[in-house]
């Protein structure tokens, strides 16, 4: 059995994400500062971000540019591009970290762990054997072995053509 990753800082995020005035993903789409918005890549219909509250180093999110909260309302061009970008993200992560596996997932609804419920997004989380052991013992201490800006820069550079 694979143990679920335990990332208590995610709870803080989930509890506060709804209190933000601006949608995280729309903000990234509209931002002109890739570093500030942690944007790795912008494509025609979607955008790739580094997760500010990662489960692991290299935790990416791919979101449609359009503010859409209903998974069923994704257009074909959006759904296709989001998945193609996830596949490219795996390519970049493989180059950077050589993970032993990946979790890809859509968290739909608060109860399913979504921090932002009204703008759907696909998580790409690299996994290693024993990575649950990296997780913090103290509830308010994050142990992420790489700075987010560094992750963003390296991913952008490693992104396959
Ligand atoms: Zn949005």
Coordinates of C-alpha atoms and ligand atoms in Angstrom, one line a residue:
X1 CA 0.0 0.0 0.0
X2 CA 1.2 3.5 -0.9
X3 CA 0.9 5.8 2.1
X4 CA -0.7 9.2 1.3
X5 CA 1.6 12.2 1.5
X6 CA 1.0 14.2 4.7
X7 CA 1.4 17.9 4.2
X8 CA -0.2 19.8 7.0
X9 CA 0.5 23.3 5.6
X10 CA -2.0 22.3 2.8
X11 CA -4.7 22.5 5.4
X12 CA -3.9 26.1 6.2
X13 CA -4.0 26.8 2.5
X14 CA -7.3 25.0 2.0
X15 CA -8.8 27.0 4.9
X16 CA -7.7 30.3 3.5
X17 CA -7.8 29.9 -0.3
X18 CA -11.4 31.0 -0.5
X19 CA -10.7 34.2 1.4
X20 CA -8.5 35.5 -1.4
X21 CA -10.1 38.1 -3.6
X22 CA -8.4 37.1 -6.7
X23 CA -8.4 33.6 -8.2
X24 CA -4.8 32.2 -8.0
X25 CA -5.0 30.9 -11.5
X26 CA -6.6 33.9 -13.1
X27 CA -4.0 36.0 -11.3
X28 CA -1.3 33.8 -12.9
X29 CA -2.9 34.1 -16.3
X30 CA -3.1 37.9 -16.1
X31 CA 0.3 38.4 -14.4
X32 CA 3.2 39.7 -16.4
X33 CA 5.7 38.5 -13.7
X34 CA 6.3 34.8 -14.1
X35 CA 8.5 34.7 -11.0
X36 CA 6.0 36.3 -8.7
X37 CA 3.1 34.2 -10.1
X38 CA 5.4 31.0 -10.2
X39 CA 4.4 30.5 -13.8
X40 CA 6.5 27.9 -15.6
X41 CA 4.9 28.1 -19.0
X42 CA 2.1 29.8 -20.8
X43 CA 0.3 28.0 -23.6
X44 CA -2.6 28.9 -25.9
X45 CA -5.4 27.7 -23.6
X46 CA -3.7 26.9 -20.3
X47 CA -0.9 27.8 -17.9
X48 CA 1.6 25.8 -15.8
X49 CA 2.4 26.9 -12.3
X50 CA 4.6 25.7 -9.5
X51 CA 2.5 25.0 -6.5
X52 CA 3.2 27.4 -3.7
X53 CA 2.1 24.8 -1.1
X54 CA 3.7 21.7 -2.6
X55 CA 3.4 18.1 -1.6
X56 CA 6.9 17.6 -3.0
X57 CA 9.6 19.5 -4.8
X58 CA 8.5 20.0 -8.4
X59 CA 4.7 19.8 -7.6
X60 CA 3.1 21.4 -10.7
X61 CA -0.4 22.5 -11.5
X62 CA -1.8 22.9 -15.0
X63 CA -4.9 25.0 -15.4
X64 CA -7.0 26.2 -18.3
X65 CA -6.7 30.0 -18.8
X66 CA -10.5 30.2 -18.6
X67 CA -12.0 30.6 -15.1
X68 CA -14.1 27.4 -15.1
X69 CA -15.0 25.4 -12.0
X70 CA -17.0 22.6 -13.6
X71 CA -14.7 19.9 -14.9
X72 CA -17.4 18.9 -17.4
X73 CA -17.3 22.4 -19.0
X74 CA -13.7 22.1 -20.1
X75 CA -13.6 22.4 -23.9
X76 CA -11.8 19.8 -25.9
X77 CA -8.9 22.1 -26.8
X78 CA -8.5 23.0 -23.1
X79 CA -8.7 19.4 -21.9
X80 CA -6.2 18.2 -24.5
X81 CA -3.7 20.9 -23.9
X82 CA -3.8 20.6 -20.1
X83 CA -3.0 16.9 -20.4
X84 CA -0.3 17.4 -23.0
X85 CA 1.3 20.0 -20.7
X86 CA 1.1 17.5 -17.8
X87 CA 3.0 15.0 -20.0
X88 CA 5.6 17.6 -20.8
X89 CA 5.9 18.5 -17.2
X90 CA 6.6 14.9 -16.4
X91 CA 9.4 15.1 -19.0
X92 CA 10.8 18.1 -17.3
X93 CA 10.6 16.6 -13.9
X94 CA 12.2 13.4 -15.1
X95 CA 15.2 15.4 -16.3
X96 CA 15.4 17.4 -13.1
X97 CA 14.8 15.0 -10.3
X98 CA 14.4 11.5 -11.8
X99 CA 11.3 10.7 -9.7
X100 CA 10.3 7.1 -9.4
X101 CA 6.6 7.8 -10.0
X102 CA 4.0 10.5 -10.3
X103 CA 0.5 11.3 -9.0
X104 CA -1.7 13.2 -11.4
X105 CA -5.0 14.4 -10.2
X106 CA -8.0 16.7 -10.3
X107 CA -9.3 17.6 -6.8
X108 CA -12.9 18.6 -7.5
X109 CA -14.6 20.3 -4.5
X110 CA -13.4 21.3 -1.1
X111 CA -14.1 17.8 0.4
X112 CA -11.7 16.4 -2.2
X113 CA -8.9 18.7 -1.1
X114 CA -9.3 21.5 -3.6
X115 CA -7.9 24.8 -2.4
X116 CA -9.4 26.7 -5.3
X117 CA -12.8 25.2 -6.1
X118 CA -14.0 27.4 -8.9
X119 CA -11.0 27.2 -11.3
X120 CA -10.2 23.5 -12.1
X121 CA -6.6 22.5 -12.3
X122 CA -4.5 19.3 -12.7
X123 CA -1.9 18.5 -10.1
X124 CA 1.4 16.7 -11.2
X125 CA 3.2 15.5 -8.1
X126 CA 6.6 13.6 -8.4
X127 CA 7.0 10.7 -6.0
X128 CA 10.0 8.8 -4.6
X129 CA 10.2 5.7 -2.6
X130 CA 9.9 6.7 1.0
X131 CA 9.0 10.3 0.3
X132 CA 6.4 10.3 3.0
X133 CA 9.4 10.2 5.4
X134 CA 10.5 13.6 4.2
X135 CA 7.3 15.1 5.5
X136 CA 7.5 17.3 8.6
X137 CA 7.2 16.0 12.1
X138 CA 6.2 19.4 13.5
X139 CA 2.9 20.7 12.1
X140 CA 4.1 24.1 11.2
X141 CA 7.5 23.2 9.7
X142 CA 7.8 22.8 6.0
X143 CA 10.5 20.6 4.7
X144 CA 10.8 21.3 1.0
X145 CA 14.4 20.8 -0.2
X146 CA 14.3 23.4 -2.9
X147 CA 13.2 27.0 -3.1
X148 CA 10.1 27.6 -5.2
X149 CA 11.7 30.2 -7.4
X150 CA 14.6 27.8 -8.1
X151 CA 12.1 25.0 -8.9
X152 CA 10.2 27.4 -11.3
X153 CA 13.4 28.4 -13.1
X154 CA 14.7 24.9 -13.4
X155 CA 11.4 23.5 -14.7
X156 CA 11.1 26.3 -17.3
X157 CA 14.6 25.5 -18.5
X158 CA 14.0 21.7 -18.5
X159 CA 10.7 22.0 -20.3
X160 CA 10.7 19.9 -23.4
X161 CA 10.1 21.6 -26.8
Ligands
LIG1 ZN1 -9.8 31.7 -12.1

